[in-house]
Amino acid sequence: MSETKQSTQSRLAPGTPLCAGCGGLQAVQQLYRILGERTVVVNAAGCMTLLAIYPFTPFAGSWLYTAMACAPAGAQGVRDALDIQLAKGRISAEEDLSTVVLTGDGAAYGMGLSATSAAIDRGLDFLYLCYDNEGYGNTGHQYSPATPRAAHTATSRVAGFAGTKKDLFAIWAAHRPAYVATAIAAEPQDLARKVKRAAALRGPRLLIVLAPCPTGWGFEPALTVKVGQLAVETGIWPLKEYVDGRIVHNKIPRERQPLADYLRLQGRFAHLFEPQRDERRLAELQQAVDDYWREIAGNTRPSP
Amino acid sequence: MAKKVALLQGNEACAYGALYAGCSFFGGYPITPSTEVAEVMSKELPKTGGKFIQMEDEIAAMASILGASLTGAKALTASSGPGISLKQELIGYACIAEIPCVIVNVMRGGPSTGMPTGPSQSDVMQAKWGTHGDHPAIALAPASCQEIFSETVRAFNLAEIYRMPVQVLLDEINGHMRERIEFPEPGDLEVVDRQQATVSPADYKPFDDSQGDIPPLASFGSEYRYHVTGLNKAADGFPTSKPELVDAEQRRQLRKIEANRAAIEKNEEYLIDDAEVIVVAYGTISRSARYAVDVLRKEGIKAGLFRPITLWPFPEQRMAELAGQAKAIVVPEMNLGQLILEVERVTRRVCPIEGIGRVDGEPITPAQIVAKVKEVL
């Protein structure tokens, strides 16, 4: 009971300046609820660097900014210095802090990927949370390597994003770290279970949390959870984890909702529906989702 | 015929200036307060058959414009603060490999993240000394949206003529400020393209200075092939550590600018002829300075404005001449004393020189300048 009670209490103080309905903040609240203040959060430039307002911070623990490209490298120094203090007996095991890297998709999928690769390679004991809002939200939502195909952003306004979303889960998993998972705050139990599982392991542990973004994606803040649920139910955001060398899908929708149900709620895809439905492009996007699930159908099993 | 007019942000005017100059490639990365340059280019370049690309980071953005330029495109990037710091290695590479390109720096508070939405003029020395090694530098500091348009065109011209990176220094105020601008018609402003190679492909040397200090630049993809490196190199582009060749190359690269100061330097003078106090101001703050000069004149104080538009190379000869007639010089700038060092150096401090530094994210006001002028007189 006490654990349940604790898990519903937010340890992240209210009153942050983030946009209403921020799907990223929901995930960070969940993470902090479980990890608590005995953490050093190492942040790269992005929306979450805006959490503190002079002279207040919502974090009860410590927080450190590094440059956009190298939050995991900053975390390396923090972890190593904590280890030195532990080894010299200056702090006890109970006083130790866990090292958390917090970045958006711009840093995680792009500019900071090299630093993450190197940190995993070195076996750094850290937990990385990427809040993936599929664009550079902090500068006005330009496209990033996480932007889905066809989405309008501030730098793909003409015909929508021409690329496809990078598969960061696969890239991170290919490094064979201790743990990788995808999650979303609209599935809070799944997210909580994954954070707890990651927290209990040692070594590099990485979470990619899809962060529906009312401001950048163009939907009413009240719809954040709905959009998030549809991301899972349509199958465009598969919930999965990599642990012990295996990839497991945690929630396989029995009947996937049509992808258009998810897309049509978002202004960034409005050009696929107005002035008339772009059946060809919608079919192409649906096909990519169908192909994904067909491909993994042979080697997945639902979690118990 | 009436000119086409628009109400544009400085950053937007900069992008349209680049397009006027014939820019066909933009490689960038989102960063406040420069991102509008990228946003306009993302919309406009595809219409003209050009290419906009958002790269994975600032270093990649800089590298992409160098590749595009060597392949014949006029290329632009825009950034700010930490982004400009990240580009420094490749700015040096563009200097030594003599690759024309334009880098827009919309200056914000620093160091580090500083104040992303606050103005600053604290990258003046970085624009000259930011990358390591001895190297030439050209940096322009326009004040108004109209001038941002025309100076961006001039930046491309200078890059093409002198085969080197040129920096356009805006700041968060004039980058985001909206003003009426008149679009020049084609032909109204001079647009210069790089000198093309004319020798036979077999004889082409990318750094051959036998015809002058600025060797013609052939494009990859033409019939010419050549080797480009960041190492010190000889005329054929291949690395060398022969002292006499290295020395000659390094000196030639600085001479490109020194020997052509008259063609590169540009400044504006306002009520300067009988001025006893000269205010030296640039970019956004020159507008406060001009207002202050008017206020002082109304009060009978003979103040004048010297406004360098080319910060590097600094118009040192004219500055030194003017210092000879002045009782005092006041240098207001949104930093804690950068261009003032150059004013002190070139005038040999023949008169008292006082700075006004401001780094709190607010512009220097005319009242501050008026007060300082009265203090020094």
CSV table of C-alpha atoms in Angstrom, one decimal, chain A residues 55-285:
chain,number,residue,atom,x,y,z
A,55,PRO,CA,14.8,31.3,-8.0
A,56,PHE,CA,12.9,28.1,-8.0
A,57,THR,CA,13.3,24.6,-9.4
A,58,PRO,CA,10.7,21.8,-9.5
A,59,PHE,CA,13.5,19.3,-8.8
A,60,ALA,CA,14.2,18.4,-5.1
A,61,GLY,CA,17.6,17.0,-6.2
A,62,SER,CA,20.4,18.4,-8.2
A,63,TRP,CA,20.4,19.3,-11.9
A,64,LEU,CA,23.2,20.0,-14.3
A,65,TYR,CA,23.2,21.4,-17.8
A,66,THR,CA,25.8,20.4,-20.3
A,67,ALA,CA,26.1,21.3,-24.0
A,68,MET,CA,23.6,20.0,-26.5
A,69,ALA,CA,25.9,17.3,-27.8
A,70,CYS,CA,27.2,15.8,-24.7
A,71,ALA,CA,24.9,15.2,-21.7
A,72,PRO,CA,26.0,11.5,-21.4
A,73,ALA,CA,29.6,12.7,-21.2
A,74,GLY,CA,28.7,15.1,-18.4
A,75,ALA,CA,27.0,12.2,-16.7
A,76,GLN,CA,30.2,10.2,-17.0
A,77,GLY,CA,32.1,12.8,-15.0
A,78,VAL,CA,29.4,12.9,-12.3
A,79,ARG,CA,29.2,9.1,-12.0
A,80,ASP,CA,33.0,8.7,-11.9
A,81,ALA,CA,33.4,11.4,-9.2
A,82,LEU,CA,30.6,9.9,-7.2
A,83,ASP,CA,32.4,6.6,-7.4
A,84,ILE,CA,35.7,8.2,-6.2
A,85,GLN,CA,33.8,9.6,-3.2
A,86,LEU,CA,32.3,6.2,-2.5
A,87,ALA,CA,35.6,4.5,-2.8
A,88,LYS,CA,37.3,7.0,-0.4
A,89,GLY,CA,34.4,6.6,2.1
A,90,ARG,CA,33.4,10.3,1.8
A,91,ILE,CA,29.8,9.3,1.0
A,92,SER,CA,28.0,6.1,2.0
A,93,ALA,CA,26.1,3.8,-0.4
A,94,GLU,CA,22.9,5.4,1.0
A,95,GLU,CA,24.1,8.8,0.1
A,96,ASP,CA,25.0,7.9,-3.4
A,97,LEU,CA,23.1,9.6,-6.2
A,98,SER,CA,21.8,8.0,-9.4
A,99,THR,CA,22.9,9.7,-12.6
A,100,VAL,CA,20.0,10.5,-15.0
A,101,VAL,CA,20.4,12.0,-18.5
A,102,LEU,CA,17.4,13.9,-19.7
A,103,THR,CA,17.3,15.2,-23.2
A,104,GLY,CA,14.8,15.7,-26.0
A,105,ASP,CA,14.9,14.0,-29.4
A,106,GLY,CA,17.1,16.6,-31.0
A,107,ALA,CA,19.9,15.7,-28.7
A,108,ALA,CA,19.1,12.0,-28.4
A,109,TYR,CA,18.5,11.1,-32.1
A,110,GLY,CA,20.9,13.6,-33.6
A,111,MET,CA,23.5,15.9,-32.1
A,112,GLY,CA,24.1,13.8,-28.9
A,113,LEU,CA,24.0,10.3,-30.5
A,114,SER,CA,27.8,10.0,-30.6
A,115,ALA,CA,28.2,10.9,-26.9
A,116,THR,CA,25.4,8.3,-26.0
A,117,SER,CA,27.1,5.7,-28.1
A,118,ALA,CA,30.4,6.3,-26.3
A,119,ALA,CA,28.8,6.3,-22.9
A,120,ILE,CA,27.1,2.9,-23.6
A,121,ASP,CA,30.4,1.6,-25.0
A,122,ARG,CA,32.1,2.5,-21.7
A,123,GLY,CA,29.3,0.8,-19.7
A,124,LEU,CA,28.4,4.0,-17.9
A,125,ASP,CA,26.0,3.3,-15.1
A,126,PHE,CA,23.3,5.8,-15.9
A,127,LEU,CA,19.6,6.1,-16.9
A,128,TYR,CA,18.8,8.1,-20.0
A,129,LEU,CA,15.3,9.5,-20.5
A,130,CYS,CA,14.6,10.9,-24.0
A,131,TYR,CA,11.3,12.8,-24.2
A,132,ASP,CA,10.6,12.5,-27.9
A,133,ASN,CA,8.3,15.2,-29.1
A,134,GLU,CA,9.4,14.6,-32.7
A,135,GLY,CA,11.0,18.0,-33.3
A,136,TYR,CA,13.0,20.9,-31.9
A,137,GLY,CA,10.2,22.1,-29.6
A,138,ASN,CA,12.3,24.7,-27.8
A,139,THR,CA,13.1,26.7,-30.9
A,140,GLY,CA,9.6,26.6,-32.5
A,141,HIS,CA,9.4,23.0,-33.6
A,142,GLN,CA,11.7,22.5,-36.6
A,143,TYR,CA,12.1,19.0,-37.8
A,144,SER,CA,14.5,16.6,-36.1
A,145,PRO,CA,15.6,13.1,-36.9
A,146,ALA,CA,12.7,11.9,-34.8
A,147,THR,CA,10.1,13.7,-36.9
A,148,PRO,CA,7.6,11.3,-38.6
A,149,ARG,CA,7.2,11.2,-42.3
A,150,ALA,CA,4.8,13.9,-43.7
A,151,ALA,CA,4.6,16.0,-40.6
A,152,HIS,CA,4.6,19.7,-41.0
A,153,THR,CA,7.3,21.5,-38.9
A,154,ALA,CA,8.7,25.0,-39.0
A,155,THR,CA,11.3,23.8,-41.5
A,156,SER,CA,9.1,21.4,-43.4
A,157,ARG,CA,6.1,23.5,-44.2
A,158,VAL,CA,6.0,23.0,-47.9
A,159,ALA,CA,5.1,19.3,-48.2
A,160,GLY,CA,5.7,17.9,-44.8
A,161,PHE,CA,8.8,16.1,-43.6
A,162,ALA,CA,10.3,14.0,-46.4
A,163,GLY,CA,12.3,11.7,-44.3
A,164,THR,CA,11.3,8.9,-41.9
A,165,LYS,CA,11.6,8.7,-38.2
A,166,LYS,CA,15.0,7.3,-37.1
A,167,ASP,CA,14.8,4.0,-35.2
A,168,LEU,CA,16.7,5.1,-32.1
A,169,PHE,CA,15.5,2.0,-30.2
A,170,ALA,CA,17.3,-0.2,-32.6
A,171,ILE,CA,20.4,1.9,-32.7
A,172,TRP,CA,20.6,2.0,-28.9
A,173,ALA,CA,19.8,-1.8,-28.6
A,174,ALA,CA,22.6,-2.6,-31.1
A,175,HIS,CA,25.0,-1.3,-28.5
A,176,ARG,CA,23.8,-4.1,-26.2
A,177,PRO,CA,23.3,-1.9,-23.1
A,178,ALA,CA,21.6,-3.2,-19.9
A,179,TYR,CA,18.2,-2.0,-20.9
A,180,VAL,CA,16.3,0.0,-23.6
A,181,ALA,CA,12.6,0.6,-23.7
A,182,THR,CA,10.0,2.7,-25.4
A,183,ALA,CA,7.1,4.1,-23.4
A,184,ILE,CA,4.6,6.8,-23.2
A,185,ALA,CA,3.0,8.7,-20.3
A,186,ALA,CA,-0.5,7.8,-21.6
A,187,GLU,CA,0.3,4.3,-20.6
A,188,PRO,CA,1.4,5.1,-17.0
A,189,GLN,CA,1.6,1.6,-15.6
A,190,ASP,CA,3.8,0.4,-18.5
A,191,LEU,CA,6.0,3.5,-18.1
A,192,ALA,CA,6.2,3.1,-14.3
A,193,ARG,CA,7.1,-0.6,-14.6
A,194,LYS,CA,9.9,0.3,-17.1
A,195,VAL,CA,11.3,3.0,-15.0
A,196,LYS,CA,11.4,0.7,-11.9
A,197,ARG,CA,12.9,-2.1,-14.0
A,198,ALA,CA,15.6,0.3,-15.3
A,199,ALA,CA,16.2,1.7,-11.8
A,200,ALA,CA,16.9,-1.8,-10.5
A,201,LEU,CA,19.5,-2.5,-13.1
A,202,ARG,CA,23.1,-1.2,-13.4
A,203,GLY,CA,24.9,-0.1,-16.5
A,204,PRO,CA,23.5,1.9,-19.4
A,205,ARG,CA,19.7,2.0,-19.3
A,206,LEU,CA,17.8,4.0,-21.8
A,207,LEU,CA,14.1,5.0,-22.2
A,208,ILE,CA,12.5,6.7,-25.2
A,209,VAL,CA,9.2,8.2,-24.2
A,210,LEU,CA,7.0,9.6,-26.9
A,211,ALA,CA,5.9,13.0,-25.8
A,212,PRO,CA,2.8,14.3,-27.5
A,213,CYS,CA,3.3,18.1,-27.9
A,214,PRO,CA,0.2,20.2,-28.2
A,215,THR,CA,2.2,23.3,-29.3
A,216,GLY,CA,4.3,21.6,-31.9
A,217,TRP,CA,1.9,18.9,-33.1
A,218,GLY,CA,-1.1,21.2,-33.1
A,219,PHE,CA,-3.8,19.7,-30.9
A,220,GLU,CA,-5.7,20.9,-27.8
A,221,PRO,CA,-3.8,20.3,-24.6
A,222,ALA,CA,-6.7,18.4,-23.2
A,223,LEU,CA,-6.1,15.7,-25.8
A,224,THR,CA,-2.5,14.8,-24.8
A,225,VAL,CA,-3.5,11.5,-23.2
A,226,LYS,CA,-6.0,10.7,-26.1
A,227,VAL,CA,-3.3,11.3,-28.7
A,228,GLY,CA,-0.8,9.2,-26.7
A,229,GLN,CA,-3.2,6.3,-26.3
A,230,LEU,CA,-3.9,6.4,-30.1
A,231,ALA,CA,-0.2,6.4,-30.8
A,232,VAL,CA,-0.1,3.0,-29.1
A,233,GLU,CA,-3.5,1.7,-30.3
A,234,THR,CA,-2.7,2.5,-33.9
A,235,GLY,CA,0.6,0.8,-33.6
A,236,ILE,CA,2.7,3.8,-34.7
A,237,TRP,CA,4.4,3.8,-31.3
A,238,PRO,CA,5.2,0.2,-30.3
A,239,LEU,CA,5.8,-0.3,-26.6
A,240,LYS,CA,8.8,-2.6,-26.3
A,241,GLU,CA,11.9,-3.3,-24.3
A,242,TYR,CA,15.3,-4.7,-24.9
A,243,VAL,CA,16.8,-6.6,-22.0
A,244,ASP,CA,19.2,-9.6,-21.8
A,245,GLY,CA,19.7,-9.5,-25.5
A,246,ARG,CA,16.0,-9.9,-26.4
A,247,ILE,CA,13.4,-7.5,-27.7
A,248,VAL,CA,10.0,-7.9,-26.2
A,249,HIS,CA,6.8,-6.1,-27.4
A,250,ASN,CA,4.8,-5.3,-24.3
A,251,LYS,CA,1.5,-4.4,-25.8
A,252,ILE,CA,0.5,-5.7,-29.2
A,253,PRO,CA,-2.8,-4.1,-30.2
A,254,ARG,CA,-5.2,-7.0,-31.2
A,255,GLU,CA,-7.0,-4.7,-33.6
A,256,ARG,CA,-5.0,-1.8,-34.5
A,257,GLN,CA,-6.9,1.5,-34.9
A,258,PRO,CA,-6.6,3.1,-38.3
A,259,LEU,CA,-3.5,5.4,-38.3
A,260,ALA,CA,-5.7,8.2,-39.7
A,261,ASP,CA,-7.5,8.4,-36.4
A,262,TYR,CA,-4.2,9.4,-34.7
A,263,LEU,CA,-3.1,11.7,-37.5
A,264,ARG,CA,-6.3,13.7,-37.9
A,265,LEU,CA,-6.2,14.9,-34.4
A,266,GLN,CA,-3.0,16.8,-35.1
A,267,GLY,CA,-2.5,20.1,-37.0
A,268,ARG,CA,0.9,18.9,-38.3
A,269,PHE,CA,-0.9,16.4,-40.4
A,270,ALA,CA,-3.9,18.6,-41.4
A,271,HIS,CA,-2.6,18.8,-45.0
A,272,LEU,CA,-3.3,15.0,-45.3
A,273,PHE,CA,-7.0,15.7,-44.7
A,274,GLU,CA,-7.7,19.2,-46.0
A,275,PRO,CA,-8.7,20.5,-48.5
A,276,GLN,CA,-9.3,16.8,-49.4
A,277,ARG,CA,-8.1,13.5,-48.0
A,278,ASP,CA,-4.8,12.5,-49.4
A,279,GLU,CA,-5.6,8.8,-49.8
A,280,ARG,CA,-2.3,8.0,-51.4
A,281,ARG,CA,-0.1,9.4,-48.7
A,282,LEU,CA,-2.4,8.1,-45.9
A,283,ALA,CA,-2.2,4.7,-47.4
A,284,GLU,CA,1.6,4.9,-47.6
A,285,LEU,CA,1.9,5.9,-43.9
